[in-house]
Amino acid sequence: PEGHRVVVLGASSVHGSHYLAEETFAARLEQQLRDGEDGIAVEVLNMGIGGTLSDGIRATGIQALEHGADLLIVYYGHNEVGQFVQLGQFSAVDPDAIATRIALSRTATGRLMQKLLRPTEDGSLSGAGEAIVSGQPSSRADIERLKALAVHNFRWNLSLLLDAAGRRGVPVILCQVATNFRFSHLNPINEAGPGDALDLERRVQQAESLAKQGKAQEAQDAWQGAIDVSASPREVSSHIRRATEELAESHGATLVDIQSHFYQGSPDGLSVSGLFWDDLHPTVKGHGLIAEALTEPVQALLKPD
């Protein structure tokens, strides 16, 4: 097609679940780029996949590069930790075994072993055991191990995608995604200490106290701390945020802080109006704000001086 091809990668917040295609920030970004003062001939493709992890982001992004993408935008981070931690609910899952399988899958020897270990007649891999839900809550040690594996997986997949884009000379925008703090799903760990019910309540009260004092950033930091120690956070962890920032710096990607745009008018750092319909998914208004935040960075990359 004539003009530039921009591909947006991510999960449900990109896909725009419950909205029309033209209401998502990908479509609105395309319209703003075309209709702007320096109108750009551009096609913005929405390749968001609801519920995906960074493995899906990498695979979809590489496909986009192979089909001639001129720019990639990655708006992702919420799913990784929460979905990894949920693996601990299954009795046959061992965090150390998962770590070993991930490490092996990234070597030639490991990939050969996967080919040799064909699925059995019941569809499971030989020796994998039955993935049945355990009646026991995950221990704090297993939760922390799975959280660390999630961040490792995120770094690995995004690094591969950024490397692939770099080899083709395709610029990438990484976004710091937005969280609706007060609607966060804070699930307590069933052991006394950080992340238990009393600790989460204390952290939330601290965040609200700071918000009442008008200390916006400190209030956000306190609430983010509660998310980080929660048993199974749906929202993006500070470790994923840090990894996103470090990946942008190490690979020369453009970093756009969408969360800052969402909260720039907030008096206390926790209050936003009409930008989310739950703890993390943007409303139509939120999609519009994301498109506005991305317009200038995209213009700069597609029409460099």
GROMACS .gro file of C-alpha atoms in nm:
model
  305
    1PRO     CA    1   0.000   0.000   0.000
    2GLU     CA    2   0.100   0.359  -0.053
    3GLY     CA    3   0.261   0.533   0.244
    4HIS     CA    4   0.388   0.402   0.575
    5ARG     CA    5   0.272   0.090   0.755
    6VAL     CA    6   0.258   0.114   1.135
    7VAL     CA    7   0.173  -0.197   1.339
    8VAL     CA    8   0.041  -0.181   1.697
    9LEU     CA    9   0.115  -0.483   1.915
   10GLY     CA   10  -0.035  -0.573   2.250
   11ALA     CA   11  -0.316  -0.756   2.425
   12SER     CA   12  -0.679  -0.665   2.496
   13SER     CA   13  -0.604  -0.299   2.569
   14VAL     CA   14  -0.478  -0.269   2.211
   15HIS     CA   15  -0.739  -0.496   2.056
   16GLY     CA   16  -1.006  -0.273   2.206
   17SER     CA   17  -1.241  -0.537   2.343
   18HIS     CA   18  -1.606  -0.416   2.353
   19TYR     CA   19  -1.539  -0.132   2.108
   20LEU     CA   20  -1.567  -0.078   1.734
   21ALA     CA   21  -1.243  -0.102   1.538
   22GLU     CA   22  -1.255   0.268   1.454
   23GLU     CA   23  -1.277   0.356   1.826
   24THR     CA   24  -0.944   0.195   1.918
   25PHE     CA   25  -0.631   0.405   1.954
   26ALA     CA   26  -0.474   0.237   1.649
   27ALA     CA   27  -0.752   0.361   1.421
   28ARG     CA   28  -0.765   0.702   1.584
   29LEU     CA   29  -0.388   0.738   1.557
   30GLU     CA   30  -0.411   0.666   1.184
   31GLN     CA   31  -0.679   0.932   1.144
   32GLN     CA   32  -0.481   1.192   1.338
   33LEU     CA   33  -0.166   1.126   1.136
   34ARG     CA   34  -0.353   1.158   0.809
   35ASP     CA   35  -0.553   1.466   0.909
   36GLY     CA   36  -0.273   1.651   1.087
   37GLU     CA   37  -0.104   1.968   0.969
   38ASP     CA   38   0.173   1.762   0.811
   39GLY     CA   39  -0.061   1.491   0.686
   40ILE     CA   40   0.114   1.156   0.651
   41ALA     CA   41   0.009   0.877   0.418
   42VAL     CA   42  -0.009   0.596   0.672
   43GLU     CA   43  -0.184   0.270   0.751
   44VAL     CA   44  -0.200   0.175   1.122
   45LEU     CA   45  -0.274  -0.194   1.171
   46ASN     CA   46  -0.416  -0.319   1.500
   47MET     CA   47  -0.257  -0.659   1.575
   48GLY     CA   48  -0.355  -0.673   1.942
   49ILE     CA   49  -0.442  -1.020   2.073
   50GLY     CA   50  -0.657  -1.040   2.384
   51GLY     CA   51  -0.492  -1.234   2.667
   52THR     CA   52  -0.156  -1.278   2.495
   53LEU     CA   53   0.179  -1.286   2.670
   54SER     CA   54   0.508  -1.143   2.541
   55ASP     CA   55   0.557  -1.465   2.339
   56GLY     CA   56   0.260  -1.360   2.128
   57ILE     CA   57   0.389  -1.003   2.103
   58ARG     CA   58   0.722  -1.131   1.971
   59ALA     CA   59   0.570  -1.375   1.722
   60THR     CA   60   0.316  -1.123   1.590
   61GLY     CA   61   0.576  -0.847   1.574
   62ILE     CA   62   0.818  -1.058   1.372
   63GLN     CA   63   0.536  -1.144   1.131
   64ALA     CA   64   0.465  -0.773   1.097
   65LEU     CA   65   0.831  -0.705   1.019
   66GLU     CA   66   0.833  -0.980   0.758
   67HIS     CA   67   0.532  -0.818   0.592
   68GLY     CA   68   0.692  -0.476   0.564
   69ALA     CA   69   0.609  -0.283   0.879
   70ASP     CA   70   0.780   0.057   0.889
   71LEU     CA   71   0.722   0.115   1.261
   72LEU     CA   72   0.616  -0.100   1.557
   73ILE     CA   73   0.427   0.027   1.861
   74VAL     CA   74   0.417  -0.203   2.166
   75TYR     CA   75   0.151  -0.128   2.428
   76TYR     CA   76   0.186  -0.423   2.663
   77GLY     CA   77   0.279  -0.528   3.015
   78HIS     CA   78  -0.033  -0.616   3.214
   79ASN     CA   79  -0.067  -0.989   3.146
   80GLU     CA   80   0.278  -1.131   3.204
   81VAL     CA   81   0.310  -1.152   3.581
   82GLY     CA   82  -0.052  -1.238   3.657
   83GLN     CA   83  -0.069  -1.524   3.409
   84PHE     CA   84   0.264  -1.671   3.517
   85VAL     CA   85   0.159  -1.664   3.882
   86GLN     CA   86  -0.167  -1.842   3.797
   87LEU     CA   87   0.039  -2.142   3.687
   88GLY     CA   88   0.106  -2.203   4.055
   89GLN     CA   89  -0.261  -2.301   4.099
   90PHE     CA   90  -0.197  -2.633   3.921
   91SER     CA   91  -0.069  -2.924   4.124
   92ALA     CA   92   0.163  -3.053   3.849
   93VAL     CA   93   0.338  -2.718   3.805
   94ASP     CA   94   0.681  -2.666   3.959
   95PRO     CA   95   0.832  -2.317   3.914
   96ASP     CA   96   1.183  -2.461   3.890
   97ALA     CA   97   1.069  -2.705   3.621
   98ILE     CA   98   0.911  -2.417   3.428
   99ALA     CA   99   1.237  -2.223   3.452
  100THR     CA  100   1.427  -2.524   3.317
  101ARG     CA  101   1.186  -2.571   3.027
  102ILE     CA  102   1.206  -2.203   2.936
  103ALA     CA  103   1.586  -2.214   2.941
  104LEU     CA  104   1.595  -2.532   2.732
  105SER     CA  105   1.348  -2.392   2.478
  106ARG     CA  106   1.598  -2.117   2.402
  107THR     CA  107   1.875  -2.355   2.298
  108ALA     CA  108   1.916  -2.571   1.988
  109THR     CA  109   1.942  -2.882   2.206
  110GLY     CA  110   1.621  -2.797   2.388
  111ARG     CA  111   1.428  -2.741   2.067
  112LEU     CA  112   1.548  -3.079   1.937
  113MET     CA  113   1.429  -3.244   2.259
  114GLN     CA  114   1.086  -3.088   2.217
  115LYS     CA  115   1.060  -3.240   1.869
  116LEU     CA  116   1.162  -3.581   1.999
  117LEU     CA  117   0.916  -3.571   2.290
  118ARG     CA  118   0.604  -3.611   2.079
  119PRO     CA  119   0.265  -3.573   2.250
  120THR     CA  120   0.119  -3.896   2.385
  121GLU     CA  121  -0.220  -4.033   2.281
  122ASP     CA  122  -0.398  -3.829   2.546
  123GLY     CA  123  -0.243  -3.510   2.407
  124SER     CA  124  -0.001  -3.445   2.692
  125LEU     CA  125   0.375  -3.448   2.677
  126SER     CA  126   0.526  -3.762   2.821
  127GLY     CA  127   0.604  -3.713   3.190
  128ALA     CA  128   0.426  -3.378   3.214
  129GLY     CA  129   0.167  -3.500   3.465
  130GLU     CA  130  -0.195  -3.388   3.490
  131ALA     CA  131  -0.259  -3.015   3.513
  132ILE     CA  132  -0.526  -3.026   3.784
  133VAL     CA  133  -0.607  -2.739   4.013
  134SER     CA  134  -0.445  -2.769   4.353
  135GLY     CA  135  -0.650  -2.724   4.667
  136GLN     CA  136  -0.358  -2.546   4.833
  137PRO     CA  137  -0.267  -2.179   4.774
  138SER     CA  138   0.074  -2.110   4.628
  139SER     CA  139   0.352  -2.038   4.874
  140ARG     CA  140   0.516  -1.696   4.882
  141ALA     CA  141   0.838  -1.853   4.754
  142ASP     CA  142   0.661  -2.004   4.450
  143ILE     CA  143   0.477  -1.679   4.381
  144GLU     CA  144   0.798  -1.478   4.385
  145ARG     CA  145   0.972  -1.737   4.165
  146LEU     CA  146   0.693  -1.723   3.909
  147LYS     CA  147   0.694  -1.342   3.915
  148ALA     CA  148   1.067  -1.340   3.843
  149LEU     CA  149   1.019  -1.588   3.557
  150ALA     CA  150   0.751  -1.361   3.411
  151VAL     CA  151   0.989  -1.064   3.401
  152HIS     CA  152   1.262  -1.284   3.253
  153ASN     CA  153   1.020  -1.406   2.984
  154PHE     CA  154   0.912  -1.049   2.907
  155ARG     CA  155   1.272  -0.930   2.869
  156TRP     CA  156   1.366  -1.224   2.650
  157ASN     CA  157   1.076  -1.191   2.407
  158LEU     CA  158   1.090  -0.813   2.378
  159SER     CA  159   1.468  -0.827   2.329
  160LEU     CA  160   1.425  -1.071   2.039
  161LEU     CA  161   1.163  -0.848   1.880
  162LEU     CA  162   1.373  -0.534   1.923
  163ASP     CA  163   1.677  -0.712   1.779
  164ALA     CA  164   1.475  -0.825   1.477
  165ALA     CA  165   1.345  -0.471   1.423
  166GLY     CA  166   1.695  -0.331   1.460
  167ARG     CA  167   1.835  -0.562   1.191
  168ARG     CA  168   1.571  -0.429   0.952
  169GLY     CA  169   1.619  -0.067   1.054
  170VAL     CA  170   1.258  -0.046   1.177
  171PRO     CA  171   1.200   0.190   1.472
  172VAL     CA  172   1.000   0.074   1.774
  173ILE     CA  173   0.794   0.264   2.029
  174LEU     CA  174   0.758   0.099   2.371
  175CYS     CA  175   0.478   0.228   2.591
  176GLN     CA  176   0.451   0.241   2.967
  177VAL     CA  177   0.092   0.123   2.999
  178ALA     CA  178  -0.163   0.285   3.229
  179THR     CA  179  -0.318   0.134   3.544
  180ASN     CA  180  -0.636   0.244   3.719
  181PHE     CA  181  -0.488   0.223   4.067
  182ARG     CA  182  -0.799   0.238   4.284
  183PHE     CA  183  -0.959  -0.048   4.090
  184SER     CA  184  -0.655  -0.278   4.115
  185HIS     CA  185  -0.717  -0.643   4.199
  186LEU     CA  186  -0.515  -0.690   4.516
  187ASN     CA  187  -0.510  -1.057   4.610
  188PRO     CA  188  -0.347  -1.135   4.947
  189ILE     CA  189  -0.082  -1.401   4.992
  190ASN     CA  190  -0.190  -1.671   5.236
  191GLU     CA  191   0.118  -1.632   5.457
  192ALA     CA  192   0.195  -1.367   5.718
  193GLY     CA  193   0.423  -1.097   5.586
  194PRO     CA  194   0.454  -0.881   5.271
  195GLY     CA  195   0.150  -0.921   5.053
  196ASP     CA  196  -0.082  -1.064   5.317
  197ALA     CA  197  -0.420  -0.899   5.381
  198LEU     CA  198  -0.295  -0.669   5.658
  199ASP     CA  199   0.006  -0.559   5.454
  200LEU     CA  200  -0.205  -0.479   5.147
  201GLU     CA  201  -0.450  -0.280   5.360
  202ARG     CA  202  -0.163  -0.084   5.516
  203ARG     CA  203  -0.017  -0.003   5.173
  204VAL     CA  204  -0.352   0.114   5.037
  205GLN     CA  205  -0.414   0.334   5.341
  206GLN     CA  206  -0.068   0.484   5.298
  207ALA     CA  207  -0.140   0.555   4.930
  208GLU     CA  208  -0.471   0.723   5.015
  209SER     CA  209  -0.308   0.931   5.288
  210LEU     CA  210  -0.043   1.053   5.044
  211ALA     CA  211  -0.313   1.128   4.785
  212LYS     CA  212  -0.504   1.345   5.035
  213GLN     CA  213  -0.182   1.539   5.094
  214GLY     CA  214  -0.156   1.604   4.719
  215LYS     CA  215   0.161   1.394   4.692
  216ALA     CA  216   0.063   1.242   4.360
  217GLN     CA  217   0.376   1.050   4.268
  218GLU     CA  218   0.427   0.916   4.619
  219ALA     CA  219   0.064   0.796   4.623
  220GLN     CA  220   0.113   0.614   4.294
  221ASP     CA  221   0.437   0.458   4.419
  222ALA     CA  222   0.266   0.333   4.736
  223TRP     CA  223  -0.021   0.178   4.539
  224GLN     CA  224   0.222   0.028   4.290
  225GLY     CA  225   0.399  -0.131   4.585
  226ALA     CA  226   0.072  -0.300   4.682
  227ILE     CA  227   0.033  -0.434   4.327
  228ASP     CA  228   0.389  -0.564   4.331
  229VAL     CA  229   0.343  -0.774   4.646
  230SER     CA  230  -0.008  -0.893   4.559
  231ALA     CA  231  -0.047  -1.270   4.514
  232SER     CA  232  -0.166  -1.256   4.152
  233PRO     CA  233  -0.165  -0.903   4.007
  234ARG     CA  234  -0.360  -0.835   3.688
  235GLU     CA  235  -0.193  -0.497   3.663
  236VAL     CA  236   0.158  -0.422   3.540
  237SER     CA  237   0.430  -0.464   3.801
  238SER     CA  238   0.709  -0.214   3.862
  239HIS     CA  239   0.955  -0.484   3.749
  240ILE     CA  240   0.787  -0.495   3.406
  241ARG     CA  241   0.789  -0.116   3.394
  242ARG     CA  242   1.160  -0.111   3.477
  243ALA     CA  243   1.230  -0.376   3.213
  244THR     CA  244   1.038  -0.173   2.953
  245GLU     CA  245   1.246   0.135   3.031
  246GLU     CA  246   1.574  -0.058   3.022
  247LEU     CA  247   1.484  -0.232   2.694
  248ALA     CA  248   1.405   0.102   2.532
  249GLU     CA  249   1.739   0.242   2.645
  250SER     CA  250   1.948  -0.062   2.547
  251HIS     CA  251   1.788  -0.101   2.202
  252GLY     CA  252   1.742   0.263   2.108
  253ALA     CA  253   1.362   0.243   2.111
  254THR     CA  254   1.136   0.539   2.182
  255LEU     CA  255   0.968   0.525   2.524
  256VAL     CA  256   0.625   0.686   2.562
  257ASP     CA  257   0.483   0.703   2.914
  258ILE     CA  258   0.109   0.661   2.861
  259GLN     CA  259   0.046   0.640   3.234
  260SER     CA  260   0.183   0.991   3.281
  261HIS     CA  261  -0.055   1.118   3.012
  262PHE     CA  262  -0.351   0.955   3.186
  263TYR     CA  263  -0.267   1.108   3.524
  264GLN     CA  264  -0.128   1.446   3.419
  265GLY     CA  265  -0.445   1.623   3.531
  266SER     CA  266  -0.499   1.416   3.843
  267PRO     CA  267  -0.495   1.623   4.164
  268ASP     CA  268  -0.381   1.332   4.380
  269GLY     CA  269  -0.218   1.080   4.144
  270LEU     CA  270  -0.496   0.825   4.188
  271SER     CA  271  -0.808   0.995   4.050
  272VAL     CA  272  -0.891   0.982   3.679
  273SER     CA  273  -1.222   1.046   3.509
  274GLY     CA  274  -1.365   0.831   3.232
  275LEU     CA  275  -1.035   0.687   3.103
  276PHE     CA  276  -1.076   0.324   3.221
  277TRP     CA  277  -1.370   0.086   3.235
  278ASP     CA  278  -1.196  -0.142   3.486
  279ASP     CA  279  -0.850  -0.167   3.642
  280LEU     CA  280  -0.654  -0.146   3.316
  281HIS     CA  281  -0.862  -0.137   2.996
  282PRO     CA  282  -0.907   0.212   2.847
  283THR     CA  283  -1.247   0.350   2.755
  284VAL     CA  284  -1.309   0.514   2.418
  285LYS     CA  285  -1.194   0.837   2.581
  286GLY     CA  286  -0.881   0.658   2.704
  287HIS     CA  287  -0.809   0.523   2.356
  288GLY     CA  288  -0.833   0.877   2.225
  289LEU     CA  289  -0.580   0.997   2.482
  290ILE     CA  290  -0.338   0.718   2.390
  291ALA     CA  291  -0.366   0.817   2.023
  292GLU     CA  292  -0.292   1.179   2.113
  293ALA     CA  293   0.012   1.078   2.318
  294LEU     CA  294   0.152   0.870   2.031
  295THR     CA  295   0.088   1.110   1.745
  296GLU     CA  296   0.394   1.332   1.788
  297PRO     CA  297   0.644   1.047   1.851
  298VAL     CA  298   0.514   0.860   1.546
  299GLN     CA  299   0.535   1.171   1.331
  300ALA     CA  300   0.895   1.224   1.442
  301LEU     CA  301   0.991   0.869   1.347
  302LEU     CA  302   0.807   0.859   1.014
  303LYS     CA  303   0.916   1.208   0.907
  304PRO     CA  304   1.260   1.262   1.065
  305ASP     CA  305   1.437   1.594   1.015
   0.00000   0.00000   0.00000
